Amino acid sequence: MVAVAILAAGRGTRMKSDLPKVLHKLGGRSLVERTLASCNLLKPSRSLIIVGYQANLVIENLRQNEGLEFVNQTEQLGTGHAIQQLIPHLRDFNGDLLVLNGDVPLLRPETLEKFLKIHKNNQNAATLLTANLPDPTGYGRVFCDSNNIVSQIVEHRDCTDAQKQNHRINAGVYCFNWPKLAQVLPKLSANNDQQEYYLTEVVDYLNPVMAVDVEDALEITGINDRRQLATAYDILQIRVKDNWMKAGVTFIDPDSTTIDDTVQIAPDVIIEPQTHLRGETIIGQGSRIGPGSLIENSTIGENVTVLYSVITDSQVQSNSRVGPYAHLRGHVNIGQACRIGNFVELKNSQLGANTNVAHLSYIGDATLGNRVNIGAGTITANYDGVNKHRTQIGDNSKTGSNSVLVAPVTLGENVTVAAGSVVTKDVEDDSLVIARARQIVRKGWRQQK
Ligand code: UD1
Ligand code: CA
């Protein structure tokens, strides 16, 4: 039986932020969400999150995860003090406790699974994950014998110059035999540079404590400042893009592209330079996205092209073309084989199949049928200064250049709107509407000097 505890009570002073450190986002998810997700494969019987600084925000951030127990550490007196808060909550618990720092967001679930197995097989009192880092600055140093049995952990700031030469660091990932840990937790002192109760001091009292090197040292990157947050983002990006390349996605210039790990991409998609895919975005097979596009929380069908455009909270069906320079936002649904862009903004609108809005338009709060052609510069005037109103356009209708459709207004099927019209009243099927001043030409008229 394993319980998981995540340390998430600290402020994270080195971030220089009002936001608790563990709520800073890495590729769309908070550090603590990621840390929690790394325990996915373990099926813990209990999951305890130690909260303190801005506890409500942390609890709110994790609200969607069921079965979490939040334990308050009202004063943050160190990582050891944080784990001491678990004692009353785990009175009857006899299993192992996996402890994770909430600021170590890149751990792979498989790594933790292996780590736990090693702990169990060796019946250790404690097992800790370690790594040999070329630059160990800031991390606690782990001192072991040749059998990886740990004698001591010394924080960077408490190390002598000689101790700093040891590059084997504590990852902040521990597995404890809980009854043994609970017995020694009261012994912690705050006898160190920060005058905090360090969890790492328990290795002085437990036996045996074993160090296990992580295979991929990048996984244990801890986030203490914005520099490390950016480094972690780079690591995450390389991981995400490598996975998609293995799955058949082409990146023309991967370094200029960012992909959240919540995004889904089908094979034979081509991602052009300077493209950013975020949130719950899905890209269908054969589509070509970019260059220069941002797509967030949107579903793109198969064989779609998106060129220099921004799409948020929207859907584009197969074989459509978006851009260059289109902006789709607020729940737009584009049917199959449509053409959207150049310089077109669509908001909260539905378009049927084979419909084109190809130049210089604003279409907001509108429903367009199939095979509609929106002429250059057509605008739906959806806002009367107080409320938004809808525009409906039936199948096969066309608007002439520079028309304004003043909502609420409905155009039937096969309607033609003459160029330059300002349409304020509904128009029946099969009609031509001309709503502009008639042209007057005075022959032989010339301005008198
Ligand atoms: C800690 C380890 C260090 C290790 C490093 C790995 C200790 C004493 N040191 O150092 O050996 O190399 O992690 O990343 O444990 N927290 C609380 N309550 C507190 C203090 C901290 O919940 O009172 C939480 C923080 O929110 C954070 C985590 O514990 O998520 C680690 O705290 P942090 O101050 O970042 O420890 P490090 O100095 O990085
Ligand atoms: Ca840390």
Tab-separated table of C-alpha atoms and ligand atoms in Angstrom:
chain	number	residue	atom	x	y	z
A	1	MET	CA	0.000	0.000	0.000
A	2	VAL	CA	1.336	3.386	-0.945
A	3	ALA	CA	0.230	6.882	-0.009
A	4	VAL	CA	1.463	9.973	-1.798
A	5	ALA	CA	2.273	13.310	-0.193
A	6	ILE	CA	3.073	16.406	-2.218
A	7	LEU	CA	4.773	19.399	-0.613
A	8	ALA	CA	2.998	22.489	-1.875
A	9	ALA	CA	2.905	24.874	1.085
A	10	GLY	CA	5.897	27.077	0.355
A	11	ARG	CA	5.726	30.541	-1.143
A	12	GLY	CA	8.685	30.128	-3.438
A	13	THR	CA	10.476	33.353	-2.579
A	14	ARG	CA	12.977	32.949	-5.386
A	15	MET	CA	10.175	33.252	-7.974
A	16	LYS	CA	9.588	36.884	-6.821
A	17	SER	CA	5.862	36.393	-7.270
A	18	ASP	CA	2.589	36.777	-5.354
A	19	LEU	CA	1.442	33.498	-6.838
A	20	PRO	CA	2.520	30.396	-4.900
A	21	LYS	CA	5.393	28.811	-6.772
A	22	VAL	CA	3.599	25.506	-7.349
A	23	LEU	CA	0.826	27.373	-9.239
A	24	HIS	CA	3.159	28.780	-11.862
A	25	LYS	CA	2.296	27.234	-15.193
A	26	LEU	CA	4.458	25.018	-17.297
A	27	GLY	CA	2.983	24.371	-20.749
A	28	GLY	CA	-0.555	25.148	-19.627
A	29	ARG	CA	-0.625	23.202	-16.345
A	30	SER	CA	0.551	24.238	-12.909
A	31	LEU	CA	3.691	22.701	-11.400
A	32	VAL	CA	1.673	20.943	-8.699
A	33	GLU	CA	-0.847	19.549	-11.215
A	34	ARG	CA	2.061	18.078	-13.122
A	35	THR	CA	3.671	16.659	-9.996
A	36	LEU	CA	0.379	15.030	-9.059
A	37	ALA	CA	-0.065	13.648	-12.586
A	38	SER	CA	3.342	11.961	-12.354
A	39	CYS	CA	1.790	9.592	-9.744
A	40	ASN	CA	-0.843	8.377	-12.247
A	41	LEU	CA	0.472	4.842	-12.512
A	42	LEU	CA	0.830	4.250	-8.776
A	43	LYS	CA	-2.843	4.116	-7.788
A	44	PRO	CA	-2.098	5.441	-4.302
A	45	SER	CA	-4.566	4.580	-1.562
A	46	ARG	CA	-4.282	8.136	-0.218
A	47	SER	CA	-3.098	11.383	-1.808
A	48	LEU	CA	-2.246	14.163	0.621
A	49	ILE	CA	-1.367	17.650	-0.507
A	50	ILE	CA	0.382	19.857	2.028
A	51	VAL	CA	-0.787	23.421	1.535
A	52	GLY	CA	-0.031	26.650	3.363
A	53	TYR	CA	0.871	29.829	1.484
A	54	GLN	CA	-2.306	30.872	-0.390
A	55	ALA	CA	-3.760	27.445	0.370
A	56	ASN	CA	-7.141	28.290	-1.155
A	57	LEU	CA	-5.618	28.992	-4.540
A	58	VAL	CA	-3.755	25.693	-4.519
A	59	ILE	CA	-6.877	23.766	-3.471
A	60	GLU	CA	-8.901	25.506	-6.190
A	61	ASN	CA	-6.252	24.655	-8.790
A	62	LEU	CA	-6.472	20.933	-7.952
A	63	ARG	CA	-10.275	20.863	-7.560
A	64	GLN	CA	-10.796	18.571	-10.561
A	65	ASN	CA	-8.777	15.744	-9.002
A	66	GLU	CA	-10.938	13.499	-6.912
A	67	GLY	CA	-10.048	12.070	-3.521
A	68	LEU	CA	-7.290	14.494	-2.530
A	69	GLU	CA	-6.780	15.262	1.164
A	70	PHE	CA	-5.453	18.727	1.890
A	71	VAL	CA	-3.309	19.102	4.975
A	72	ASN	CA	-2.637	22.576	6.262
A	73	GLN	CA	0.848	23.693	7.215
A	74	THR	CA	-0.082	27.108	8.582
A	75	GLU	CA	3.496	28.206	9.137
A	76	GLN	CA	6.067	27.062	6.594
A	77	LEU	CA	8.975	26.002	8.740
A	78	GLY	CA	10.592	23.680	6.214
A	79	THR	CA	10.076	20.460	4.305
A	80	GLY	CA	10.486	18.321	7.446
A	81	HIS	CA	7.947	20.425	9.322
A	82	ALA	CA	5.586	19.973	6.370
A	83	ILE	CA	5.795	16.175	6.621
A	84	GLN	CA	5.360	16.356	10.404
A	85	GLN	CA	1.860	17.732	9.698
A	86	LEU	CA	0.916	14.325	8.257
A	87	ILE	CA	1.335	12.484	11.567
A	88	PRO	CA	-2.268	12.918	12.817
A	89	HIS	CA	-3.651	12.095	9.357
A	90	LEU	CA	-1.705	8.872	8.881
A	91	ARG	CA	-2.088	7.401	12.371
A	92	ASP	CA	-3.458	4.075	11.172
A	93	PHE	CA	-1.427	3.904	7.979
A	94	ASN	CA	1.174	1.137	7.782
A	95	GLY	CA	2.345	1.305	4.172
A	96	ASP	CA	4.924	3.286	2.231
A	97	LEU	CA	4.762	7.028	1.749
A	98	LEU	CA	5.997	8.555	-1.495
A	99	VAL	CA	6.948	12.195	-0.928
A	100	LEU	CA	7.312	14.585	-3.838
A	101	ASN	CA	8.264	18.243	-3.840
A	102	GLY	CA	5.485	20.114	-5.624
A	103	ASP	CA	8.094	21.950	-7.705
A	104	VAL	CA	9.488	18.897	-9.526
A	105	PRO	CA	7.090	18.750	-12.497
A	106	LEU	CA	8.865	16.659	-15.150
A	107	LEU	CA	8.947	13.220	-13.511
A	108	ARG	CA	7.703	10.413	-15.718
A	109	PRO	CA	5.093	8.096	-14.161
A	110	GLU	CA	7.224	5.099	-15.219
A	111	THR	CA	10.190	6.486	-13.295
A	112	LEU	CA	8.182	6.651	-10.082
A	113	GLU	CA	6.802	3.167	-10.656
A	114	LYS	CA	10.348	1.729	-10.967
A	115	PHE	CA	11.547	3.758	-8.003
A	116	LEU	CA	8.802	2.379	-5.781
A	117	LYS	CA	9.617	-1.169	-6.840
A	118	ILE	CA	13.250	-0.729	-5.848
A	119	HIS	CA	12.175	0.636	-2.480
A	120	LYS	CA	9.891	-2.349	-1.856
A	121	ASN	CA	12.273	-5.024	-3.109
A	122	ASN	CA	15.035	-3.764	-0.823
A	123	GLN	CA	12.748	-3.201	2.148
A	124	ASN	CA	14.454	0.127	2.744
A	125	ALA	CA	13.460	2.458	5.532
A	126	ALA	CA	13.843	5.197	2.942
A	127	THR	CA	14.805	5.410	-0.725
A	128	LEU	CA	15.619	8.626	-2.480
A	129	LEU	CA	15.958	9.566	-6.084
A	130	THR	CA	19.308	11.125	-6.974
A	131	ALA	CA	21.158	12.394	-10.014
A	132	ASN	CA	24.652	13.440	-10.925
A	133	LEU	CA	24.359	16.930	-12.312
A	134	PRO	CA	27.071	18.867	-14.124
A	135	ASP	CA	25.776	21.971	-12.306
A	136	PRO	CA	24.348	20.957	-8.930
A	137	THR	CA	23.994	24.530	-7.635
A	138	GLY	CA	21.083	24.918	-5.239
A	139	TYR	CA	20.401	21.233	-4.669
A	140	GLY	CA	21.028	19.194	-1.534
A	141	ARG	CA	24.098	16.913	-1.887
A	142	VAL	CA	23.757	13.214	-1.138
A	143	PHE	CA	26.648	11.346	0.500
A	144	CYS	CA	26.668	7.565	0.027
A	145	ASP	CA	28.894	4.552	0.420
A	146	SER	CA	29.770	2.342	-2.554
A	147	ASN	CA	26.504	0.405	-2.114
A	148	ASN	CA	24.434	3.563	-2.462
A	149	ILE	CA	23.585	3.567	1.209
A	150	VAL	CA	23.092	7.183	2.206
A	151	SER	CA	24.837	8.625	5.217
A	152	GLN	CA	23.943	12.288	4.914
A	153	ILE	CA	22.230	14.970	2.842
A	154	VAL	CA	23.643	18.483	3.057
A	155	GLU	CA	21.860	21.465	1.535
A	156	HIS	CA	23.891	23.519	-0.942
A	157	ARG	CA	23.959	26.512	1.396
A	158	ASP	CA	25.182	24.362	4.311
A	159	CYS	CA	27.949	22.644	2.305
A	160	THR	CA	31.633	23.231	2.871
A	161	ASP	CA	33.638	23.913	-0.290
A	162	ALA	CA	34.791	20.295	-0.247
A	163	GLN	CA	31.210	19.018	0.062
A	164	LYS	CA	30.173	21.173	-2.885
A	165	GLN	CA	32.466	19.059	-5.072
A	166	ASN	CA	29.944	16.230	-4.722
A	167	HIS	CA	27.595	16.497	-7.696
A	168	ARG	CA	25.190	13.799	-6.574
A	169	ILE	CA	21.997	15.654	-5.703
A	170	ASN	CA	18.747	14.967	-3.915
A	171	ALA	CA	15.875	15.141	-6.405
A	172	GLY	CA	13.229	15.825	-3.784
A	173	VAL	CA	11.562	12.458	-4.413
A	174	TYR	CA	11.481	10.037	-1.498
A	175	CYS	CA	9.839	6.797	-0.501
A	176	PHE	CA	9.553	6.070	3.211
A	177	ASN	CA	8.380	3.220	5.329
A	178	TRP	CA	5.793	5.400	7.020
A	179	PRO	CA	5.753	3.857	10.534
A	180	LYS	CA	9.562	4.199	10.683
A	181	LEU	CA	9.459	7.772	9.370
A	182	ALA	CA	6.685	8.770	11.781
A	183	GLN	CA	8.876	7.607	14.670
A	184	VAL	CA	11.845	9.794	13.750
A	185	LEU	CA	10.032	12.917	12.491
A	186	PRO	CA	9.817	14.454	15.985
A	187	LYS	CA	13.630	14.365	16.213
A	188	LEU	CA	14.195	17.028	13.538
A	189	SER	CA	16.045	20.149	14.593
A	190	ALA	CA	16.293	23.467	12.755
A	191	ASN	CA	20.019	23.554	13.131
A	192	ASN	CA	21.021	24.887	9.691
A	193	ASP	CA	21.573	28.055	7.700
A	194	GLN	CA	17.856	28.660	7.085
A	195	GLN	CA	16.761	27.564	10.583
A	196	GLU	CA	14.161	25.319	8.998
A	197	TYR	CA	13.169	21.738	9.764
A	198	TYR	CA	14.608	19.788	6.853
A	199	LEU	CA	13.040	16.531	5.747
A	200	THR	CA	16.477	15.497	4.537
A	201	GLU	CA	17.682	15.263	8.165
A	202	VAL	CA	15.657	12.052	8.646
A	203	VAL	CA	18.346	10.116	6.787
A	204	ASP	CA	20.490	10.604	9.909
A	205	TYR	CA	18.023	8.475	11.908
A	206	LEU	CA	16.723	5.909	9.400
A	207	ASN	CA	18.387	2.691	8.310
A	208	PRO	CA	18.908	1.686	5.568
A	209	VAL	CA	18.441	4.689	3.300
A	210	MET	CA	19.234	3.936	-0.325
A	211	ALA	CA	19.967	6.363	-3.168
A	212	VAL	CA	18.751	5.468	-6.660
A	213	ASP	CA	20.042	7.428	-9.647
A	214	VAL	CA	17.396	8.551	-12.094
A	215	GLU	CA	18.043	7.426	-15.683
A	216	ASP	CA	17.237	10.764	-17.288
A	217	ALA	CA	18.526	13.564	-15.068
A	218	LEU	CA	16.362	16.125	-16.872
A	219	GLU	CA	13.305	14.608	-15.199
A	220	ILE	CA	14.193	15.800	-11.748
A	221	THR	CA	14.662	19.465	-12.646
A	222	GLY	CA	13.313	21.423	-9.687
A	223	ILE	CA	11.805	24.859	-10.172
A	224	ASN	CA	12.994	27.539	-7.786
A	225	ASP	CA	13.200	30.564	-10.059
A	226	ARG	CA	12.051	31.812	-13.455
A	227	ARG	CA	15.259	30.670	-15.141
A	228	GLN	CA	14.581	27.074	-14.081
A	229	LEU	CA	10.945	27.447	-15.155
A	230	ALA	CA	12.119	28.375	-18.646
A	231	THR	CA	14.620	25.500	-18.687
A	232	ALA	CA	11.875	23.080	-17.657
A	233	TYR	CA	9.719	24.418	-20.491
A	234	ASP	CA	12.495	23.692	-22.994
A	235	ILE	CA	12.836	20.157	-21.661
A	236	LEU	CA	9.080	19.622	-21.854
A	237	GLN	CA	8.958	20.987	-25.414
A	238	ILE	CA	11.705	18.695	-26.636
A	239	ARG	CA	9.879	15.759	-25.068
A	240	VAL	CA	6.509	16.688	-26.577
A	241	LYS	CA	7.846	17.380	-30.071
A	242	ASP	CA	9.978	14.212	-30.093
A	243	ASN	CA	6.855	12.200	-29.275
A	244	TRP	CA	4.883	13.757	-32.128
A	245	MET	CA	7.737	13.305	-34.587
A	246	LYS	CA	7.805	9.611	-33.658
A	247	ALA	CA	4.048	9.562	-34.267
A	248	GLY	CA	4.411	10.916	-37.821
A	249	VAL	CA	4.170	14.688	-37.481
A	250	THR	CA	6.567	16.940	-39.407
A	251	PHE	CA	7.987	20.050	-37.773
A	252	ILE	CA	9.663	22.364	-40.275
A	253	ASP	CA	11.422	24.317	-37.523
A	254	PRO	CA	10.777	22.663	-34.156
A	255	ASP	CA	12.717	25.264	-32.179
A	256	SER	CA	10.367	28.037	-33.219
A	257	THR	CA	7.251	26.019	-32.397
A	258	THR	CA	5.606	25.365	-29.011
A	259	ILE	CA	3.108	22.594	-28.326
A	260	ASP	CA	1.309	22.069	-25.008
A	261	ASP	CA	1.324	18.437	-23.934
A	262	THR	CA	-2.477	18.525	-23.866
A	263	VAL	CA	-2.574	18.824	-27.688
A	264	GLN	CA	-3.384	15.891	-30.028
A	265	ILE	CA	-1.903	15.735	-33.530
A	266	ALA	CA	-2.686	13.130	-36.210
A	267	PRO	CA	-0.019	11.639	-38.491
A	268	ASP	CA	0.985	13.495	-41.645
A	269	VAL	CA	0.325	16.872	-40.139
A	270	ILE	CA	2.911	19.497	-41.073
A	271	ILE	CA	3.675	22.148	-38.496
A	272	GLU	CA	5.304	25.157	-40.120
A	273	PRO	CA	7.607	27.581	-38.249
A	274	GLN	CA	6.385	29.956	-35.518
A	275	THR	CA	3.302	27.943	-34.749
A	276	HIS	CA	1.916	27.516	-31.229
A	277	LEU	CA	-0.671	24.897	-30.287
A	278	ARG	CA	-2.218	25.242	-26.845
A	279	GLY	CA	-4.751	23.722	-24.476
A	280	GLU	CA	-7.200	21.079	-25.664
A	281	THR	CA	-6.358	21.444	-29.349
A	282	ILE	CA	-6.759	18.596	-31.857
A	283	ILE	CA	-5.262	18.650	-35.378
A	284	GLY	CA	-6.599	16.196	-37.985
A	285	GLN	CA	-4.613	14.129	-40.451
A	286	GLY	CA	-2.924	15.834	-43.374
A	287	SER	CA	-3.445	19.370	-42.134
A	288	ARG	CA	-0.798	22.039	-42.560
A	289	ILE	CA	-0.599	24.532	-39.748
A	290	GLY	CA	1.390	27.755	-39.976
A	291	PRO	CA	3.676	29.452	-40.478
A	292	GLY	CA	2.818	32.031	-37.843
A	293	SER	CA	-0.297	30.574	-36.257
A	294	LEU	CA	-1.689	30.257	-32.737
A	295	ILE	CA	-4.386	27.662	-32.086
A	296	GLU	CA	-5.889	27.293	-28.636
A	297	ASN	CA	-8.618	24.908	-27.408
A	298	SER	CA	-9.757	24.243	-30.965
A	299	THR	CA	-10.435	21.262	-33.206
A	300	ILE	CA	-9.050	21.307	-36.735
A	301	GLY	CA	-10.293	18.644	-39.171
A	302	GLU	CA	-8.379	16.752	-41.868
A	303	ASN	CA	-6.507	18.442	-44.707
A	304	VAL	CA	-7.074	21.921	-43.384
A	305	THR	CA	-4.580	24.700	-43.968
A	306	VAL	CA	-4.114	27.467	-41.462
A	307	LEU	CA	-1.777	30.247	-42.501
A	308	TYR	CA	-0.747	33.199	-40.282
A	309	SER	CA	-3.924	32.987	-38.226
A	310	VAL	CA	-5.227	32.879	-34.655
A	311	ILE	CA	-7.934	30.377	-33.721
A	312	THR	CA	-9.346	30.040	-30.211
A	313	ASP	CA	-12.231	27.944	-28.823
A	314	SER	CA	-13.379	27.015	-32.343
A	315	GLN	CA	-13.757	24.196	-34.853
A	316	VAL	CA	-12.721	23.971	-38.485
A	317	GLN	CA	-14.006	20.998	-40.512
A	318	SER	CA	-12.030	19.100	-43.126
A	319	ASN	CA	-10.622	20.597	-46.309
A	320	SER	CA	-11.113	24.204	-45.262
A	321	ARG	CA	-8.535	26.961	-45.669
A	322	VAL	CA	-7.981	29.590	-43.039
A	323	GLY	CA	-5.822	32.680	-43.579
A	324	PRO	CA	-3.616	34.336	-44.274
A	325	TYR	CA	-4.529	36.674	-41.405
A	326	ALA	CA	-7.777	35.347	-40.022
A	327	HIS	CA	-8.960	35.479	-36.403
A	328	LEU	CA	-11.519	32.905	-35.239
A	329	ARG	CA	-12.699	33.215	-31.664
A	330	GLY	CA	-15.568	32.608	-29.271
A	331	HIS	CA	-17.022	29.346	-30.604
A	332	VAL	CA	-16.811	29.547	-34.357
A	333	ASN	CA	-17.682	26.423	-36.327
A	334	ILE	CA	-16.500	26.336	-39.931
A	335	GLY	CA	-18.025	23.670	-42.177
A	336	GLN	CA	-16.165	21.544	-44.717
A	337	ALA	CA	-14.280	23.081	-47.632
A	338	CYS	CA	-14.724	26.697	-46.599
A	339	ARG	CA	-12.319	29.529	-47.334
A	340	ILE	CA	-11.669	32.095	-44.587
A	341	GLY	CA	-9.231	35.027	-44.758
A	342	ASN	CA	-7.455	37.394	-45.793
A	343	PHE	CA	-8.068	39.794	-42.889
A	344	VAL	CA	-11.273	38.236	-41.625
A	345	GLU	CA	-12.515	38.078	-38.044
A	346	LEU	CA	-15.164	35.523	-37.099
A	347	LYS	CA	-16.780	35.375	-33.676
A	348	ASN	CA	-19.430	33.026	-32.290
A	349	SER	CA	-20.620	32.044	-35.765
A	350	GLN	CA	-21.517	28.854	-37.622
A	351	LEU	CA	-20.723	28.378	-41.296
A	352	GLY	CA	-22.090	25.567	-43.463
A	353	ALA	CA	-20.039	23.684	-46.058
A	354	ASN	CA	-18.380	25.380	-49.060
A	355	THR	CA	-18.985	28.833	-47.691
A	356	ASN	CA	-16.440	31.590	-48.253
A	357	VAL	CA	-15.573	34.671	-46.266
A	358	ALA	CA	-12.505	35.504	-48.213
A	359	HIS	CA	-11.594	39.144	-47.723
A	360	LEU	CA	-11.739	41.905	-45.111
A	361	SER	CA	-14.853	40.947	-43.126
A	362	TYR	CA	-16.197	40.874	-39.587
A	363	ILE	CA	-18.794	38.155	-39.053
A	364	GLY	CA	-20.064	37.986	-35.466
A	365	ASP	CA	-23.042	36.126	-33.941
A	366	ALA	CA	-24.070	34.806	-37.360
A	367	THR	CA	-25.308	31.568	-38.875
A	368	LEU	CA	-24.407	31.060	-42.521
A	369	GLY	CA	-25.760	28.176	-44.618
A	370	ASN	CA	-23.969	26.127	-47.280
A	371	ARG	CA	-22.322	27.679	-50.347
A	372	VAL	CA	-22.713	31.217	-49.067
A	373	ASN	CA	-20.340	33.782	-50.522
A	374	ILE	CA	-19.548	36.749	-48.369
A	375	GLY	CA	-18.208	39.606	-50.493
A	376	ALA	CA	-15.137	41.597	-49.605
A	377	GLY	CA	-15.637	43.983	-46.732
A	378	THR	CA	-19.005	42.618	-45.585
A	379	ILE	CA	-19.719	43.372	-41.933
A	380	THR	CA	-22.369	42.034	-39.588
A	381	ALA	CA	-23.331	44.945	-37.333
A	382	ASN	CA	-24.162	42.736	-34.370
A	383	TYR	CA	-24.011	45.235	-31.532
A	384	ASP	CA	-26.474	48.060	-30.969
A	385	GLY	CA	-24.485	49.537	-28.131
A	386	VAL	CA	-26.325	47.486	-25.491
A	387	ASN	CA	-27.069	44.008	-26.825
A	388	LYS	CA	-25.641	41.596	-29.397
A	389	HIS	CA	-27.984	40.323	-32.128
A	390	ARG	CA	-27.801	37.476	-34.635
A	391	THR	CA	-27.568	37.460	-38.409
A	392	GLN	CA	-28.853	34.463	-40.399
A	393	ILE	CA	-27.984	33.826	-44.037
A	394	GLY	CA	-29.546	30.942	-46.002
A	395	ASP	CA	-27.874	28.538	-48.457
A	396	ASN	CA	-26.462	29.889	-51.740
A	397	SER	CA	-26.804	33.554	-50.789
A	398	LYS	CA	-24.183	36.171	-51.657
A	399	THR	CA	-23.348	39.552	-50.284
A	400	GLY	CA	-21.810	42.247	-52.456
A	401	SER	CA	-18.667	44.056	-51.467
A	402	ASN	CA	-18.881	46.422	-48.539
A	403	SER	CA	-22.367	45.391	-47.372
A	404	VAL	CA	-23.463	45.909	-43.788
A	405	LEU	CA	-25.997	43.488	-42.312
A	406	VAL	CA	-27.598	45.211	-39.329
A	407	ALA	CA	-28.639	42.516	-36.850
A	408	PRO	CA	-31.079	41.136	-35.947
A	409	VAL	CA	-31.617	40.304	-39.607
A	410	THR	CA	-32.374	37.178	-41.654
A	411	LEU	CA	-31.553	36.682	-45.317
A	412	GLY	CA	-33.278	33.697	-46.933
A	413	GLU	CA	-31.775	31.263	-49.468
A	414	ASN	CA	-30.480	32.414	-52.860
A	415	VAL	CA	-30.497	36.032	-51.785
A	416	THR	CA	-28.171	38.508	-53.441
A	417	VAL	CA	-27.177	41.657	-51.617
A	418	ALA	CA	-26.038	44.475	-53.862
A	419	ALA	CA	-22.639	45.948	-53.136
A	420	GLY	CA	-22.566	48.773	-50.627
A	421	SER	CA	-25.980	47.915	-49.133
A	422	VAL	CA	-26.944	48.498	-45.529
A	423	VAL	CA	-29.521	45.766	-44.914
A	424	THR	CA	-31.772	46.444	-41.935
A	425	LYS	CA	-34.847	44.307	-42.727
A	426	ASP	CA	-35.284	40.589	-43.423
A	427	VAL	CA	-35.045	39.445	-47.057
A	428	GLU	CA	-37.076	36.546	-48.545
A	429	ASP	CA	-35.667	33.627	-50.534
A	430	ASP	CA	-34.661	34.243	-54.167
A	431	SER	CA	-34.513	38.042	-53.869
A	432	LEU	CA	-32.100	40.784	-54.789
A	433	VAL	CA	-31.785	43.465	-52.154
A	434	ILE	CA	-30.349	46.872	-52.951
A	435	ALA	CA	-30.200	49.133	-49.953
A	436	ARG	CA	-28.170	52.157	-50.910
A	437	ALA	CA	-28.707	55.528	-52.564
A	438	ARG	CA	-29.281	55.305	-56.287
A	439	GLN	CA	-26.454	56.624	-58.402
A	440	ILE	CA	-27.149	59.991	-59.992
A	441	VAL	CA	-25.124	61.187	-62.979
A	442	ARG	CA	-25.575	64.762	-64.289
A	443	LYS	CA	-24.260	64.864	-67.826
A	444	GLY	CA	-22.260	67.881	-68.886
A	445	TRP	CA	-22.023	69.128	-65.261
A	446	ARG	CA	-18.696	70.640	-64.325
A	447	GLN	CA	-17.667	72.690	-61.316
A	448	GLN	CA	-17.734	76.400	-62.147
A	449	LYS	CA	-14.419	78.170	-61.384
B	1	UD1	C1	14.703	20.686	-1.505
B	1	UD1	C2	15.604	19.721	-0.708
B	1	UD1	C3	16.914	19.568	-1.457
B	1	UD1	C4	16.642	19.035	-2.853
B	1	UD1	C5	15.637	19.928	-3.586
B	1	UD1	C6	15.189	19.248	-4.865
B	1	UD1	C7	15.064	20.053	1.653
B	1	UD1	C8	15.532	20.633	2.931
B	1	UD1	N1	15.861	20.265	0.595
B	1	UD1	O1	15.352	21.947	-1.511
B	1	UD1	O2	17.755	18.655	-0.776
B	1	UD1	O3	17.841	18.954	-3.591
B	1	UD1	O4	14.467	20.153	-2.800
B	1	UD1	O5	14.394	20.066	-5.669
B	1	UD1	O6	14.045	19.411	1.617
B	1	UD1	N2	7.558	23.335	1.130
B	1	UD1	C9	6.494	23.168	1.992
B	1	UD1	N3	6.593	23.644	3.260
B	1	UD1	C10	7.703	24.259	3.715
B	1	UD1	C11	8.803	24.416	2.842
B	1	UD1	C12	8.700	23.942	1.562
B	1	UD1	O7	5.463	22.615	1.619
B	1	UD1	O8	7.706	24.663	4.896
B	1	UD1	C13	7.438	22.820	-0.244
B	1	UD1	C14	7.635	23.886	-1.297
B	1	UD1	O9	6.379	24.455	-1.657
B	1	UD1	C15	8.246	23.087	-2.448
B	1	UD1	C16	8.960	21.940	-1.766
B	1	UD1	O10	8.468	21.894	-0.453
B	1	UD1	O11	7.267	22.571	-3.303
B	1	UD1	C17	10.479	22.106	-1.746
B	1	UD1	O12	10.814	23.312	-1.074
B	1	UD1	P1	12.016	24.233	-1.568
B	1	UD1	O13	12.100	25.376	-0.627
B	1	UD1	O14	11.895	24.521	-3.002
B	1	UD1	O15	13.260	23.268	-1.305
B	1	UD1	P2	14.679	23.330	-1.993
B	1	UD1	O16	15.472	24.424	-1.393
B	1	UD1	O17	14.556	23.324	-3.460
B	2	CA	CA	12.894	23.406	-4.800
